Each structure stands twice: as C-alpha cells, then as structure tokens.
Amino acid sequence: MTAPEIRLLLLGGTTESLALAEALAGDRRLTVITSLAGRTVAHRLPPGEVRVGGFGGAPGLAAYLRERGIGLVVDATHPFAATISRNAAQACRETGVPRLQMLRPAWSREAGDRWLEVPDVTAAAAALPGLGTTAFLAIGRQELAPFAALKGLRLIARMVDPPDLAGFEIILARGPFSLADERTLLENARVDVVVSKNSGGDATYAKIAAARRLGLPVVMIVRPPPEAGDRADSLDAALSWISTRLTSSEPPH
Ligand code: NAP
C-alpha cells in the first residue's frame, strides 16, 4: 500500500523557496503548494501549485491549513518578512501542523567594514544626515517613507518595482548584482553612504563588499528576531527536516 501524499505549504518569495520547490519537484510523497504575497511580479514561478495573495492574518492561514489538509509548512519567506512568519508560527501552533523556518545566515562584519547597525528603517533614516550627502538606499519601495522627509540629501533608491513616493532617484533592478557593477554604481553616482537590510545571501551582498572596498559607511538594518521553533539555514538542512517528517508520518509496514 502506498502512503497518501502529504501537502506541504511553502511560504515563498525568496531564492531559497524557489530552490526548495525545485528540489522537491518529482517527490511523489509530497504535493508542494508555494504561496506568494503578490507584491512584485514573479520573474520565475516555482514548479508545482502556486497561490498568490494574503491569507487574512494568522486566523486566515489556520483556516487555509485546515481546508487544504496541509501536513507540513516551510516558511521560506525573507528574513525581514516578520509578519507572515509570526502568522505562520501562530497558525501552525493552533492547528498542530509541523513548521520549519528556512533562514539564510545573516551577513557578518568583516575587517574594513564601517557598519552602523540600527534596529529599523526609521532609525536608518535618522542616522543618515550625519554620515553623508549622497545615500544609496538598497531597500524595498514600502520602506522608503521615513527617508522622504530628509532634507538636503541626494537619495538614490534601488528596487524591483517603482515606488509611489517622490524625492528619490530610482533605479529599477532585480539582483543578483556583481561586485564590479556595484562598485561602478557607487563611484559614478558619488555615493558616500549605503543603507541596507542585513538580508544575508549572495545575490545582494556585492554592494556591501563594494562599500568596504571604497571605505564607505553602511547603515545596516538588523533583522527582526526569528520565531521560536525548528530552523534550517540551508537547502540540505530543509530537505533533511522534510525527509524526517515524511518518514515519521509513514504508516508502519
Ligand atoms: P510581511 O510584512 O511579513 O507580510 C505582510 C503580509 O503579506 C502578511 O501578513 C500576509 O498577508 C502577506 N504575505 C507575506 N508573505 C506572504 C506569502 N509568502 N504568501 C501569502 N501572503 C503573504 O511580508 P513582506 O516583508 O511584505 O514580504 C512579502 C513577500 O515578499 C514575502 O513573501 C517575502 O518572502 C518577500 N520578500 C520580502 C522582502 C523584505 O525585505 N521584506 C525581500 C524580498 C522578498 P495576510 O496577513 O493577509 O496573510
């Protein structure tokens, strides 16, 4: 007798979630449903089922887990997507569905780095005036508001989709970015301070390395604390967690 398929809800929107969906494609023990917030137009869709849009908070997510008979949840959302991660933790607690949070390691300071660590975007904006006159903001369009009020600074902001706010020089681009290109960008625009979230991962690290080489200060927004519970910091670790859960849910022979 073959074991029934387990439905795995993969909360996505990151390179890691795409890699996990690809790694799990073809595993007959699982049906993978990737969930995307739908904020940006996805440039590459994962294999398997994809759903788009919010669930309606933790209660909505809990209802979805019950309705769809979800057996496992992997939260592979961005380290700064704290609300969906908190909702996932709450909904899984309530429904008893096992949950893994996949979190890429944060970047750590290296020799030559001039980081000023701040807790959030508001603190990052408050810190800028003392640090430079031309800032490169490598943050999302929904995080620009605290910077809009700054006077006398040139603000160059890079993001995937155009913002609603005025007052910024906008560069529309999606990573990965190379060290050579980041260095050229910072030099040509005469940037003297960089603002970044500590996202971790390789795709957007080049601006941090370029700032180090150019001796520029970086206002580094630290991550929100992760949810308690099981965590994986790599694709292999996530696959191993899933494999263990599948084995433990198989009926005895
Ligand atoms: P967030 O603040 O944690 O979540 C806000 C709301 O968006 C959630 O309460 C939920 O709505 C909905 N949501 C978020 N992720 C979702 C998902 N994967 N599937 C369904 N609904 C989702 O999230 P965020 O920081 O705006 O990020 C949104 C998405 O962009 C995430 O998928 C994240 O992985 C990705 N992303 C974020 C960043 C970043 O820096 N924040 C960077 C790159 C990619 P309901 O309450 O209605 O369920």
mmCIF file of C-alpha atoms in Angstrom, residues 8-14 17 33-36 51 55 61 65 73-78 84-85 87-89 92 99-100 102:
data_model
loop_
_atom_site.group_PDB
_atom_site.id
_atom_site.type_symbol
_atom_site.label_atom_id
_atom_site.label_comp_id
_atom_site.label_asym_id
_atom_site.label_seq_id
_atom_site.Cartn_x
_atom_site.Cartn_y
_atom_site.Cartn_z
ATOM 1 C CA LEU A 8 3.402 20.925 2.037
ATOM 2 C CA LEU A 9 2.708 24.652 2.122
ATOM 3 C CA LEU A 10 5.841 26.569 1.150
ATOM 4 C CA LEU A 11 5.675 30.248 2.100
ATOM 5 C CA GLY A 12 7.892 31.796 -0.530
ATOM 6 C CA GLY A 13 9.030 34.912 -2.305
ATOM 7 C CA THR A 14 12.760 34.148 -1.981
ATOM 8 C CA SER A 17 11.857 28.939 -1.629
ATOM 9 C CA ILE A 33 1.951 24.482 -2.811
ATOM 10 C CA THR A 34 4.055 27.657 -2.979
ATOM 11 C CA SER A 35 2.427 30.779 -1.579
ATOM 12 C CA LEU A 36 3.500 34.212 -2.823
ATOM 13 C CA ARG A 51 -1.220 30.512 -4.894
ATOM 14 C CA PHE A 55 -4.446 34.612 3.856
ATOM 15 C CA LEU A 61 -3.811 30.988 7.460
ATOM 16 C CA LEU A 65 -4.199 24.854 6.571
ATOM 17 C CA VAL A 73 4.648 24.122 6.475
ATOM 18 C CA VAL A 74 8.006 25.504 5.403
ATOM 19 C CA ASP A 75 8.322 29.227 5.974
ATOM 20 C CA ALA A 76 10.988 30.249 3.465
ATOM 21 C CA THR A 77 9.997 33.912 3.385
ATOM 22 C CA HIS A 78 12.549 36.719 3.572
ATOM 23 C CA ILE A 84 3.931 36.358 7.741
ATOM 24 C CA SER A 85 6.466 34.386 9.820
ATOM 25 C CA ASN A 87 1.339 34.382 11.471
ATOM 26 C CA ALA A 88 2.743 31.062 10.268
ATOM 27 C CA ALA A 89 4.058 30.247 13.755
ATOM 28 C CA CYS A 92 0.794 26.115 12.968
ATOM 29 C CA ARG A 99 6.601 24.118 10.703
ATOM 30 C CA LEU A 100 10.167 24.807 9.644
ATOM 31 C CA MET A 102 14.231 28.441 6.489
#
